[in-house]
Every structure is written in structure tokens, then in C-alpha cells.
Amino acid sequence: MSTNRGKLGTYIAVIILSIIFIYPLWILIIYAFQPAYLTFDKLYPSQIPLAFTLSILVQSFKKVDLIGPLTRSLEVAFMVGLIAIGLGIPAGYGLSKITSKLSNKLVVFLFVINMMPGLVVAIPISIYFLHANLDNTVFGVALAQELVVLPLSVFITLSAFRSLPRDLEHQARVDGASLSSTFFRILIPMIRVPIIVAFLLAWMTSWDEFTYAVIIAPIVPTDSTFPVTLYNYVSRNLPLESATFALVATIPVIILAAVLQKYLKGQYLSGGLVG
Amino acid sequence: MTTKMSYENVYKLYGSKRVLNKLNLDVEEGEFLVILGPSGMGKSTLLRTTVGIEDITAGKIVLDGEDISKLPPNKRNIAMVFQNYALYPNMTVYQNINFPLKMAKFDKGEAKRKIEAIAETLKIGDVLERNINQLSGGQKQRVALARALVRDPKIFLLDEPLSNLDARVRFTARAELKKIQKELGHTFVYVTHDQTEAATLSDRVAVLRDGGIEQIGVYDEILNEPKSKWLGDFVGEYPMNFVDGDVLNNPGNIIGFRDHWTSDGKDLTGLVQLCTQEEDSFHVSCSVDGDNPGEDQDKEEVRPIIVKTSKRYEVGSKITFSLKRYNVYNPEGSLLRVVK
Amino acid sequence: MRKGAIKETEQNQEQFLARRNVFKKSMKKNLYYLLFALPVLIYVIGLAIIPAITVVYDSFIGRNGYTLANYMALPSYGLYGALINTMMVSVGALLIQLGIALAIAMVLIRPFKGKKAFSTLVIMPLGISTVVSAFVFSIIFQAVGGYANSALVSIGLRPIDWFNTNSSSLGVVMFSDFWKNTPLVALILYGGLSSLPPTLYEAASVDGAGAFNRFIHITLPNIAPIMSIALLVRGVSEFNIFALPLVIVGYHPLILNTLIFENYSSLQTRNISYAAATLLLAIIMIYSIIVVRLGGARDHVN
């Protein structure tokens, strides 16, 4: 590449892409912090903010329930994260102990199952849950969303257990530790980073998940998670409240994603299919 | 001397492969027993089955009169130092050494006292609060040893613990290890493929071949009177020389001798192939007249005879020498008699 | 007599060892450790496989037992349009994503000032909820008070009614999807690119290959397996696209998932919705098989 022209090209590409990626967030912010006559009521609203107000935010909190769905989403997301590591850790441990030919097949099987359309699975589940009184409950939504995150959690913990030197486990046994002490005092502390990653990825997936949530907990807006409620507000044509809601729900996740950045490797995100 | 631990007809099978094949061995109380053998002969498996991280297929392992072969590792009260030290990376040095005590539910104060005492002995008192990845190789080895020594196990197993150290550190570590073992009077079973370690550390050496004990005894005894040709080949800095029995009036048998057993004389004659100087002596590779290596079925390649001499020989010249002593082996490779 | 006895025990021992089926023992060990993974397997079978079988089965059930009536009825619910729209959105979004993501990965692989800031910015959409991005794009592209139009007007162009035609509506959906999901593809491709040895490029440069030739002959063939994985992962998600079109365009134009969603809640049309779901399942399976066969992704799975 003739260096100067190449560099210039790179920078132009970087700038254009940066604008594209930041633009929607920018719009969300200027929509939420400007009075409605500059945004919603204007035919051609300005791209740069001309005034500042907190009234949209304040009014939105008064007019619709924002805290309820967010709390609900938090509860679901934490439950999904906990179930993910609760089921993922033992599964990863067990699979790390059997022949890798068999365990690889099982992991691939989990990912293949994960490719099934969410709606195909969600609708029958909603009928089961209706009978089990799990519809419209935090636990029900979490159980359903768990399907999306489980393969990845198992894959992450399996890789973590596989990467541990076998002799450490042996050493612990020789040092007098029982099977359970070996597991909880030696193995688990050593893979705490992958466990945290698995938890947070499950948490973030749940926070974003819409399909299962809208099928399992659709009826009363405040009974559902934040994405379903936001969809409800958008379809009820409440753009200002929706903007506030979207912003409030997004900021913590952006912070979380920034913190997580060093762990967000393609390997994890592609669902473990990158060898 | 009393027997500390004994292996009775121990078998370990992987599929149909017998890694331990009817192994019988007694370990004496307080001795430093070195298990010597080339890799793949079952050395590590022997330790791993002893400590219980692998099961034996058949037989018995008796420690202090109790059959331990069915017990889980944490119930056997055996300490082991792994080749790579297996230090817990998420713990400090202190926590590592403390772990076995914690598992044995030691009183905290007593544990502290014990740890400080062992750290003193092993000169790691000033690194107790460090993380494992801040340690040098030699320090890691000491920490692993300290962790094994800190509780009072019945016996210590060490799996090539010095092989990861560089040469200089290894030399001092070896001396220290021997000193500590003698001072504390513990029973050590030490696995290695290193001849020097076997020679310098051991009270006795057991040579492992194909999952069984080929010979057990003091190192020099095995060196000088190996019970088989294979042992003569394996033990020692240089392999034993083997020539046809014909050359010394032992038709049908094989004569075995070490390079330094030669003396001035005319019993054997040969042709010099190579001569290298080693400090104040010379190593001469030669053929021996009357020796017919082609008949030797065991030999994969024709190996020259190596003798130690005090003078230099030209390549292609004739060499004559006698033997101060030699061993006679039958064609199957078993020792028949020692001639001195 | 005594010697004979010893011989006998030895024989017994040999027989014992020969009988001892070590292979069986290792299978036993596998089974024991599989127990740890059992909850996950039960979970997946109970909450994914059985429901999916129910869907497929029920799609062939009518008022009078087995029937193809549900499938016959699908066209009157807008099946063909939904099929075409799903294909258009999926293929279009996939191509845009792959192209731009490759560009981003190529940029990120090289050192430049502000690389860290740029990579943070690129990752950001991953942290923004699908419904939120759908909502923001619906604001940007709305006919009245939309920011896209205000941008067009400010540079002297005429405003566009973005949701007036099917194709422009789908275009908005595609663009939103590109925004939300390109970062993921870029990360995957970046992982693939950064695993290529730099000497590969150096050798090609020495051999006189220009930037374009290096891209065609070195970069592309070497990351083809990773690209096919990205194609597999993202392609399947594209066919599953649901929240984005639902929020942005509602049921007009229809795609397969919104068709399923529109009809599942009433008992009369539930099995029709199941028939559409079965079709979607079939499409995804066929697509996956094609990608795995063509792209050689299989060699790289785990």
C-alpha cells in the first residue's frame, strides 16, 4: 500500500464508521434531553442540540412505569446468569473429564439446538408454562431465556476446566482434600474469570432478549422485561417516554460492555465455533 | 530395618497394555529409594497409583501394614511432589504450604508455627507472602517440597522434581534434598531417569523395566554387577561393553565389561576407530578381534567397544588390553557369574 | 504340591487380568462424568427439542387429524411475501455486515492513532439492546420529524418517505441490523485475521504482490473458514430476525417471524403459525448444511 494514500483512506474509513456507530446513541441523547418542540414536534429536527431540559425525563418517570420493568429485567438477568453458571459449571467439569471426542460432539449439539428459531421453541414453552403457572413470572422468563445462553456458558466453563493442569487437581487430593473441597477450593477459584465472563454474557444476553420474553410474559407491560415494555410503549406511540426508557436502560449496559471489553473476544461471541 | 511399604503383585493395565506388570517391591523405613528407568517404563504410573490418583488393576499396596490400594488419595496420608510442582496459582506461597494443614484441620497457630519452621529449613521464609508466579524455578521446587514436608505423611513420593531446574540450581537442590531427608529421617521414593541423581541421592536404586523391577540394590552394585545385559546397557554413564564369549574362552556366552575395567595386557586385540581425550585419560572406540556382532540378535546397531586408556591411539592402529574384571552373561542376557 | 498351588494362583491371576474389561471401565467413567452434564441435556431436550417436535407435529394436525391444510392456507396469510422479505433482509444484511466487518477488521489489524478509541466505539452497539436500536432507527427514519430526512433537507435534497414502500422499509430494517450486528462479525473476523502470521504478508510483499493482490490471494483464502463460521452464526440469526422488524415496521411488510407471531395467539390459527415455524426451521437447517458443506466450517468447529 502506498503509505500516505493508504493512511488517509484508513482515516476516512475510520471517521465515517465512527460517525455511523455513534450516531444512533447521539440521537437518543439529544431526543431525551431536548424539549419536545425541538424534536418530536419538529418536521426537520436539528442534528445538534439547541436547548437542554430534564423535563422529558422527569415527565416520563411520572407518566409511565419505568422502574418496574427495569427491576423485572434485572431480576430476570441475574437469575439467567446464576442458572447459567449453576448448570454450566458442573456440565463443563463433567465434559472436561470425558473423552474430548464425545464432549466436543455434545457441545456442538448444544449449539446446533441453539440455532432453532426462538419463536419455534418459545410458543410451545409458553403453553407448558401456562399449565405450570410459570407464565408472566420472573422465573418462567429466566428459564426460557436460559436456552439462549446455556451452550455458551457450557462452552466457556468447559474450555476453562480443560485449560487447568490436571496435576493441580491431583495435588489437592494428595494434600488431603476431598472431592468437594478440591472442586470448591482449588478448581473454582482458578477459573473465576471465565465464570464471571459466562455470568456477564448471560446477563447481557438476557437484558437484550426479546423473543422469549414477549411470548412468556406479554400481557401487562409492567409485568414484563424492559425490551418487551419498550416495544409496548413504542407501539402505543409514546416516543418521548420510550427515549427516556431506552436511555436509562442502555447506559448501565454500555458501561458494563466497556468494562468487559478485554474479555469480549470473538471466540466467545461467535458461540465457541471458532476453533 | 523394617518394611515401610510394599507392592505385592501390582498390575496396572491401560487397555491391554501392562504398564505395571506383576510388580513386587519393598520400601524400607527411612530410606531414600530411587526408582530409575527410561521413560515409558511405568515410573510415573507407579507413583500415581501409590498416591491414589490412578487405580491399580490388581494386587496390593501395603503401607504400614494396611492395604491402601482401594483408598482415595486424601485418605492415604502420602505426600507427593509433582514434576511441574503443581503449585496452586491462586494462592500465595504461605497459602500453598498451609493447604494440606487446612485440609487436615490443623489449629491455625500450630499451622503457622509449622509453616514458619519448614520455611526456615528450606530458606523460603522471605517469600512466604509472594504469589507463585513471582518465584524462580528453584524457589518453586522448595515451596512444593515444603508443602509436602509440612504435614507428617507416612511416606514421600517425588516425581523427577529436579528435572525442571537449570543445571547449577539442580546441583545444590540435590545436595539439599539428600540432607533434609537424612535429617528428618523420612522415607523417600524418588523417580528419575537421571543416572547422576540415582547415584548421588539414593540409599538403594530400583530399576524399572516394562512395568516390573529389573534389579534393586545399592547403585554401585547395579553398576558393577547388573543382573542383565539390558541393565548393563542402561545403568552407568557409558553403556557396558559386550563381546562374544569366544574371545575369553567362554564360548556361547557374552562377556560384559565397563570401560574402566581394562588394564595393560594382551588378552584382547582390536582396531582403533576413534580416540577422544577426557581430562587426563583417553576414550578409545574400537572393534575387538574375534567378536562377531552380527551374531548378536539383540543389537540393533553395531556399537564399538569403548575402553579407557592412559595414552593416545591413532585411528586405524592396533590396540591390545586385558580386563581386570568382567561379567559373563548367557545368550538370553542374564548374569551367569562375575569374574574378578 | 506347593509349587502347583502357586502356579494355579498365577493362572487365576492371568485369567482375572484377561477377564478384566478395562474398556468397559473407561466407559463407566465417562457415564459417571456425563451425569454432571445431565441437567443441561435434560434442560435442552425438555425445553428445546420436545417443543420443536411439538411444533412440527402440530403443523400437520387439522380439525380431522393429519393434514396439509395448514400449509395450504399459509399463502393466504401472506407466506410468499414473508418468504421473499425474509430472504431479502437476511441476504442483504448478511452481505453488508460481512463487507463492512471485513473492512473494520482490516483497519483494526493495522496500528494507527486512535485505534483504541475506535475499537471501543465499534464494540458499542453490542451493548445496546436490539429493541432500543430498533426504536432509535425508527425515530431516525420516520417521515415526520426524522433525523435522516432533516439531514437530507439540510444538504438540499428532497425528503424521503422511508416506510412508504416495502423495499425501503426493508432497507431500514437491514441498515438497523447492520448497525447492531456488524461489530460481532468484525470481532470474529478480527480474531481470524490476527491469527494469520505476519510473515505471510511480508513474504507476499517481497514477492511483489500489491495491496489488492495481497487481499485477494492471501487474506481472503486464509480467513475463508472463519468467514464461513461468521456466515453460519450470523446467517442463522438473520433468518431468526424478529424484534428489529417488529418494532420498526410492525407487520407491514411481513417477514416469516412476524407472520408466526401474528397468528400464534389465537387457537384457530395456531397450527398455521406452526406450519410457518416449521418452514423457517427447515430453511435454517438447509442453510446451515449448505454453509458447513461449502465453507469447510466443520473442520474448525471446536
GROMACS .gro file of C-alpha atoms in nm, chain B:
model
  340
  276MET     CA    1   1.527  -5.220   5.907
  277THR     CA    2   1.155  -5.257   5.882
  278THR     CA    3   0.943  -5.252   5.576
  279LYS     CA    4   0.752  -4.927   5.532
  280MET     CA    5   0.563  -5.000   5.217
  281SER     CA    6   0.538  -5.298   4.989
  282TYR     CA    7   0.394  -5.362   4.647
  283GLU     CA    8   0.255  -5.711   4.609
  284ASN     CA    9   0.193  -5.838   4.256
  285VAL     CA   10   0.075  -5.500   4.139
  286TYR     CA   11  -0.071  -5.472   3.788
  287LYS     CA   12  -0.185  -5.164   3.603
  288LEU     CA   13  -0.345  -5.206   3.265
  289TYR     CA   14  -0.427  -4.944   3.006
  290GLY     CA   15  -0.642  -5.136   2.766
  291SER     CA   16  -0.436  -5.449   2.718
  292LYS     CA   17  -0.105  -5.271   2.777
  293ARG     CA   18   0.051  -5.366   3.110
  294VAL     CA   19   0.212  -5.051   3.244
  295LEU     CA   20   0.280  -5.221   3.576
  296ASN     CA   21   0.330  -5.591   3.531
  297LYS     CA   22   0.336  -5.803   3.844
  298LEU     CA   23   0.546  -5.552   4.031
  299ASN     CA   24   0.690  -5.655   4.368
  300LEU     CA   25   0.890  -5.409   4.574
  301ASP     CA   26   0.961  -5.336   4.940
  302VAL     CA   27   1.044  -4.987   5.058
  303GLU     CA   28   1.239  -4.977   5.386
  304GLU     CA   29   1.165  -4.735   5.667
  305GLY     CA   30   1.372  -4.417   5.642
  306GLU     CA   31   1.544  -4.500   5.316
  307PHE     CA   32   1.593  -4.287   5.008
  308LEU     CA   33   1.477  -4.521   4.734
  309VAL     CA   34   1.531  -4.407   4.377
  310ILE     CA   35   1.318  -4.563   4.106
  311LEU     CA   36   1.528  -4.544   3.793
  312GLY     CA   37   1.415  -4.626   3.445
  313PRO     CA   38   1.391  -4.496   3.091
  314SER     CA   39   1.073  -4.306   3.006
  315GLY     CA   40   0.765  -4.510   2.929
  316MET     CA   41   0.858  -4.790   3.167
  317GLY     CA   42   0.588  -4.709   3.422
  318LYS     CA   43   0.780  -4.491   3.669
  319SER     CA   44   0.521  -4.216   3.694
  320THR     CA   45   0.237  -4.466   3.691
  321LEU     CA   46   0.394  -4.637   3.990
  322LEU     CA   47   0.385  -4.311   4.188
  323ARG     CA   48   0.038  -4.214   4.069
  324THR     CA   49  -0.110  -4.548   4.168
  325THR     CA   50   0.072  -4.535   4.502
  326VAL     CA   51  -0.074  -4.199   4.585
  327GLY     CA   52  -0.415  -4.298   4.454
  328ILE     CA   53  -0.483  -4.066   4.163
  329GLU     CA   54  -0.492  -4.379   3.949
  330ASP     CA   55  -0.625  -4.719   4.049
  331ILE     CA   56  -0.424  -5.036   4.021
  332THR     CA   57  -0.584  -5.315   3.820
  333ALA     CA   58  -0.481  -5.597   4.054
  334GLY     CA   59  -0.253  -5.657   4.351
  335LYS     CA   60  -0.194  -5.480   4.678
  336ILE     CA   61  -0.005  -5.177   4.804
  337VAL     CA   62   0.060  -5.212   5.176
  338LEU     CA   63   0.168  -4.909   5.379
  339ASP     CA   64   0.239  -4.954   5.750
  340GLY     CA   65   0.063  -5.289   5.741
  341GLU     CA   66  -0.254  -5.153   5.583
  342ASP     CA   67  -0.370  -5.222   5.228
  343ILE     CA   68  -0.416  -4.872   5.087
  344SER     CA   69  -0.479  -4.963   4.726
  345LYS     CA   70  -0.855  -4.903   4.748
  346LEU     CA   71  -0.838  -4.579   4.949
  347PRO     CA   72  -0.897  -4.239   4.789
  348PRO     CA   73  -0.587  -4.015   4.770
  349ASN     CA   74  -0.690  -3.791   5.058
  350LYS     CA   75  -0.715  -4.090   5.292
  351ARG     CA   76  -0.374  -4.239   5.217
  352ASN     CA   77  -0.161  -3.986   5.404
  353ILE     CA   78   0.111  -3.986   5.140
  354ALA     CA   79   0.281  -3.670   5.018
  355MET     CA   80   0.385  -3.622   4.662
  356VAL     CA   81   0.587  -3.362   4.473
  357PHE     CA   82   0.484  -3.349   4.109
  358GLN     CA   83   0.727  -3.291   3.826
  359ASN     CA   84   0.582  -2.949   3.747
  360TYR     CA   85   0.534  -2.877   4.122
  361ALA     CA   86   0.157  -2.824   4.079
  362LEU     CA   87   0.156  -2.512   4.297
  363TYR     CA   88  -0.189  -2.355   4.331
  364PRO     CA   89  -0.162  -2.038   4.121
  365ASN     CA   90  -0.443  -1.861   4.302
  366MET     CA   91  -0.271  -1.882   4.640
  367THR     CA   92   0.037  -1.724   4.796
  368VAL     CA   93   0.335  -1.933   4.900
  369TYR     CA   94   0.207  -1.937   5.257
  370GLN     CA   95  -0.141  -2.046   5.149
  371ASN     CA   96   0.007  -2.318   4.932
  372ILE     CA   97   0.205  -2.468   5.219
  373ASN     CA   98  -0.092  -2.420   5.450
  374PHE     CA   99  -0.335  -2.605   5.224
  375PRO     CA  100  -0.260  -2.962   5.344
  376LEU     CA  101  -0.275  -2.842   5.705
  377LYS     CA  102  -0.605  -2.671   5.640
  378MET     CA  103  -0.741  -2.992   5.491
  379ALA     CA  104  -0.619  -3.182   5.797
  380LYS     CA  105  -0.796  -2.921   6.014
  381PHE     CA  106  -0.484  -2.808   6.195
  382ASP     CA  107  -0.510  -2.537   6.456
  383LYS     CA  108  -0.420  -2.202   6.293
  384GLY     CA  109  -0.148  -2.114   6.539
  385GLU     CA  110   0.014  -2.452   6.516
  386ALA     CA  111  -0.008  -2.441   6.137
  387LYS     CA  112   0.169  -2.105   6.136
  388ARG     CA  113   0.443  -2.240   6.359
  389LYS     CA  114   0.492  -2.545   6.139
  390ILE     CA  115   0.496  -2.342   5.818
  391GLU     CA  116   0.750  -2.097   5.956
  392ALA     CA  117   0.970  -2.381   6.073
  393ILE     CA  118   0.968  -2.559   5.738
  394ALA     CA  119   1.017  -2.229   5.554
  395GLU     CA  120   1.320  -2.169   5.772
  396THR     CA  121   1.465  -2.511   5.688
  397LEU     CA  122   1.412  -2.461   5.317
  398LYS     CA  123   1.520  -2.094   5.315
  399ILE     CA  124   1.193  -1.961   5.175
  400GLY     CA  125   1.097  -1.759   5.483
  401ASP     CA  126   1.120  -1.429   5.295
  402VAL     CA  127   0.895  -1.528   5.004
  403LEU     CA  128   0.600  -1.660   5.205
  404GLU     CA  129   0.369  -1.375   5.106
  405ARG     CA  130   0.462  -1.382   4.738
  406ASN     CA  131   0.249  -1.511   4.456
  407ILE     CA  132   0.354  -1.826   4.280
  408ASN     CA  133   0.434  -1.654   3.951
  409GLN     CA  134   0.689  -1.432   4.127
  410LEU     CA  135   0.908  -1.729   4.220
  411SER     CA  136   1.217  -1.865   4.047
  412GLY     CA  137   1.231  -2.230   3.944
  413GLY     CA  138   1.441  -2.323   4.244
  414GLN     CA  139   1.202  -2.145   4.482
  415LYS     CA  140   0.904  -2.322   4.329
  416GLN     CA  141   1.072  -2.654   4.388
  417ARG     CA  142   1.135  -2.564   4.753
  418VAL     CA  143   0.777  -2.450   4.803
  419ALA     CA  144   0.648  -2.775   4.657
  420LEU     CA  145   0.882  -2.964   4.886
  421ALA     CA  146   0.777  -2.754   5.185
  422ARG     CA  147   0.412  -2.825   5.110
  423ALA     CA  148   0.489  -3.196   5.109
  424LEU     CA  149   0.701  -3.183   5.426
  425VAL     CA  150   0.480  -2.959   5.635
  426ARG     CA  151   0.238  -3.227   5.745
  427ASP     CA  152   0.354  -3.564   5.870
  428PRO     CA  153   0.276  -3.806   5.592
  429LYS     CA  154   0.383  -4.166   5.618
  430ILE     CA  155   0.594  -4.153   5.304
  431PHE     CA  156   0.708  -3.906   5.039
  432LEU     CA  157   0.689  -3.956   4.666
  433LEU     CA  158   0.884  -3.733   4.431
  434ASP     CA  159   0.834  -3.740   4.055
  435GLU     CA  160   1.152  -3.606   3.888
  436PRO     CA  161   1.133  -3.290   4.100
  437LEU     CA  162   1.465  -3.153   3.980
  438SER     CA  163   1.422  -3.203   3.607
  439ASN     CA  164   1.277  -2.855   3.551
  440LEU     CA  165   1.571  -2.675   3.712
  441ASP     CA  166   1.874  -2.546   3.531
  442ALA     CA  167   2.200  -2.732   3.586
  443ARG     CA  168   2.354  -2.513   3.856
  444VAL     CA  169   2.042  -2.491   4.072
  445ARG     CA  170   1.988  -2.863   4.028
  446PHE     CA  171   2.328  -2.938   4.177
  447THR     CA  172   2.261  -2.754   4.504
  448ALA     CA  173   1.900  -2.869   4.520
  449ARG     CA  174   2.017  -3.227   4.501
  450ALA     CA  175   2.253  -3.189   4.793
  451GLU     CA  176   1.987  -3.013   4.999
  452LEU     CA  177   1.726  -3.274   4.928
  453LYS     CA  178   1.953  -3.552   5.047
  454LYS     CA  179   2.045  -3.355   5.359
  455ILE     CA  180   1.685  -3.283   5.452
  456GLN     CA  181   1.582  -3.643   5.401
  457LYS     CA  182   1.859  -3.769   5.628
  458GLU     CA  183   1.795  -3.503   5.894
  459LEU     CA  184   1.423  -3.563   5.911
  460GLY     CA  185   1.455  -3.937   5.866
  461HIS     CA  186   1.161  -3.958   5.625
  462THR     CA  187   1.108  -4.235   5.374
  463PHE     CA  188   1.151  -4.101   5.019
  464VAL     CA  189   1.057  -4.270   4.696
  465TYR     CA  190   1.211  -4.071   4.416
  466VAL     CA  191   1.150  -4.131   4.047
  467THR     CA  192   1.403  -4.027   3.788
  468HIS     CA  193   1.568  -4.121   3.461
  469ASP     CA  194   1.884  -3.933   3.558
  470GLN     CA  195   2.182  -4.157   3.641
  471THR     CA  196   2.362  -3.890   3.843
  472GLU     CA  197   2.061  -3.831   4.067
  473ALA     CA  198   2.026  -4.203   4.123
  474ALA     CA  199   2.397  -4.234   4.206
  475THR     CA  200   2.417  -3.938   4.444
  476LEU     CA  201   2.077  -3.939   4.616
  477SER     CA  202   1.989  -4.300   4.668
  478ASP     CA  203   2.032  -4.540   4.953
  479ARG     CA  204   1.902  -4.802   4.715
  480VAL     CA  205   1.803  -4.797   4.350
  481ALA     CA  206   1.524  -4.997   4.191
  482VAL     CA  207   1.546  -5.018   3.814
  483LEU     CA  208   1.211  -5.038   3.642
  484ARG     CA  209   1.173  -5.218   3.311
  485ASP     CA  210   0.846  -5.291   3.132
  486GLY     CA  211   0.644  -5.235   3.447
  487GLY     CA  212   0.846  -5.464   3.673
  488ILE     CA  213   1.155  -5.433   3.891
  489GLU     CA  214   1.460  -5.550   3.697
  490GLN     CA  215   1.702  -5.515   3.985
  491ILE     CA  216   1.711  -5.347   4.325
  492GLY     CA  217   2.018  -5.267   4.530
  493VAL     CA  218   2.287  -5.013   4.605
  494TYR     CA  219   2.374  -4.811   4.294
  495ASP     CA  220   2.732  -4.938   4.267
  496GLU     CA  221   2.615  -5.295   4.291
  497ILE     CA  222   2.379  -5.247   3.998
  498LEU     CA  223   2.651  -5.062   3.812
  499ASN     CA  224   2.911  -5.335   3.855
  500GLU     CA  225   2.701  -5.647   3.867
  501PRO     CA  226   2.395  -5.577   3.658
  502LYS     CA  227   2.174  -5.882   3.656
  503SER     CA  228   2.103  -5.849   3.286
  504LYS     CA  229   2.259  -5.717   2.970
  505TRP     CA  230   1.975  -5.464   2.946
  506LEU     CA  231   2.072  -5.324   3.286
  507GLY     CA  232   2.437  -5.305   3.189
  508ASP     CA  233   2.330  -5.111   2.887
  509PHE     CA  234   2.102  -4.872   3.073
  510VAL     CA  235   2.284  -4.807   3.401
  511GLY     CA  236   2.602  -4.605   3.406
  512GLU     CA  237   2.740  -4.302   3.231
  513TYR     CA  238   2.854  -4.519   2.942
  514PRO     CA  239   2.681  -4.843   2.848
  515MET     CA  240   2.861  -5.165   2.931
  516ASN     CA  241   3.073  -5.322   2.656
  517PHE     CA  242   2.963  -5.660   2.534
  518VAL     CA  243   3.177  -5.900   2.330
  519ASP     CA  244   3.144  -6.261   2.223
  520GLY     CA  245   3.242  -6.506   2.494
  521ASP     CA  246   3.482  -6.678   2.250
  522VAL     CA  247   3.743  -6.409   2.297
  523LEU     CA  248   3.790  -6.504   2.663
  524ASN     CA  249   3.724  -6.878   2.636
  525ASN     CA  250   3.356  -6.854   2.723
  526PRO     CA  251   3.207  -6.994   2.405
  527GLY     CA  252   2.834  -6.941   2.366
  528ASN     CA  253   2.818  -6.672   2.633
  529ILE     CA  254   2.867  -6.298   2.629
  530ILE     CA  255   3.134  -6.102   2.815
  531GLY     CA  256   3.037  -5.767   2.964
  532PHE     CA  257   3.281  -5.509   3.096
  533ARG     CA  258   3.290  -5.139   3.180
  534ASP     CA  259   3.527  -4.903   3.004
  535HIS     CA  260   3.749  -4.854   3.308
  536TRP     CA  261   3.792  -5.225   3.384
  537THR     CA  262   4.072  -5.253   3.127
  538SER     CA  263   4.436  -5.299   3.216
  539ASP     CA  264   4.760  -5.334   3.021
  540GLY     CA  265   4.784  -5.679   2.868
  541LYS     CA  266   4.733  -5.877   2.555
  542ASP     CA  267   4.414  -6.076   2.618
  543LEU     CA  268   4.217  -5.873   2.368
  544THR     CA  269   4.325  -5.704   2.049
  545GLY     CA  270   4.135  -5.464   1.832
  546LEU     CA  271   4.137  -5.188   1.573
  547VAL     CA  272   4.103  -4.823   1.683
  548GLN     CA  273   3.812  -4.634   1.525
  549LEU     CA  274   3.815  -4.313   1.727
  550CYS     CA  275   4.011  -4.166   2.017
  551THR     CA  276   3.891  -3.874   2.231
  552GLN     CA  277   4.067  -3.707   2.519
  553GLU     CA  278   3.885  -3.666   2.850
  554GLU     CA  279   4.083  -3.467   3.106
  555ASP     CA  280   4.375  -3.699   3.186
  556SER     CA  281   4.264  -4.011   3.005
  557PHE     CA  282   4.153  -4.120   2.660
  558HIS     CA  283   3.837  -4.290   2.543
  559VAL     CA  284   3.908  -4.526   2.259
  560SER     CA  285   3.634  -4.666   2.040
  561CYS     CA  286   3.748  -4.985   1.878
  562SER     CA  287   3.650  -5.323   1.742
  563VAL     CA  288   3.765  -5.640   1.912
  564ASP     CA  289   3.918  -5.924   1.711
  565GLY     CA  290   3.714  -6.240   1.733
  566ASP     CA  291   3.397  -6.051   1.827
  567ASN     CA  292   3.117  -6.111   1.584
  568PRO     CA  293   2.849  -5.854   1.642
  569GLY     CA  294   2.643  -5.987   1.352
  570GLU     CA  295   2.551  -6.293   1.554
  571ASP     CA  296   2.419  -6.084   1.836
  572GLN     CA  297   2.048  -6.079   1.775
  573ASP     CA  298   1.971  -5.813   2.037
  574LYS     CA  299   2.189  -5.547   1.891
  575GLU     CA  300   2.005  -5.309   1.667
  576GLU     CA  301   2.321  -5.143   1.554
  577VAL     CA  302   2.682  -5.240   1.572
  578ARG     CA  303   2.828  -5.045   1.860
  579PRO     CA  304   3.202  -5.007   1.902
  580ILE     CA  305   3.372  -5.116   2.222
  581ILE     CA  306   3.478  -4.822   2.438
  582VAL     CA  307   3.781  -4.852   2.665
  583LYS     CA  308   3.961  -4.603   2.884
  584THR     CA  309   4.336  -4.575   2.831
  585SER     CA  310   4.618  -4.357   2.953
  586LYS     CA  311   4.773  -4.300   2.614
  587ARG     CA  312   4.655  -4.172   2.279
  588TYR     CA  313   4.595  -4.412   1.991
  589GLU     CA  314   4.595  -4.324   1.622
  590VAL     CA  315   4.284  -4.413   1.427
  591GLY     CA  316   4.346  -4.738   1.241
  592SER     CA  317   4.619  -4.853   1.474
  593LYS     CA  318   4.608  -5.172   1.677
  594ILE     CA  319   4.513  -5.176   2.044
  595THR     CA  320   4.570  -5.453   2.297
  596PHE     CA  321   4.439  -5.473   2.651
  597SER     CA  322   4.335  -5.711   2.930
  598LEU     CA  323   4.040  -5.698   3.172
  599LYS     CA  324   4.071  -5.653   3.549
  600ARG     CA  325   3.727  -5.799   3.589
  601TYR     CA  326   3.428  -5.889   3.376
  602ASN     CA  327   3.079  -6.036   3.389
  603VAL     CA  328   2.961  -6.337   3.199
  604TYR     CA  329   2.606  -6.334   3.057
  605ASN     CA  330   2.422  -6.620   2.893
  606PRO     CA  331   2.282  -6.569   2.542
  607GLU     CA  332   1.947  -6.469   2.693
  608GLY     CA  333   2.122  -6.181   2.867
  609SER     CA  334   2.113  -6.299   3.230
  610LEU     CA  335   2.416  -6.270   3.453
  611LEU     CA  336   2.591  -6.606   3.499
  612ARG     CA  337   2.893  -6.510   3.705
  613VAL     CA  338   3.126  -6.229   3.796
  614VAL     CA  339   3.494  -6.280   3.723
  615LYS     CA  340   3.737  -6.065   3.920
   0.00000   0.00000   0.00000
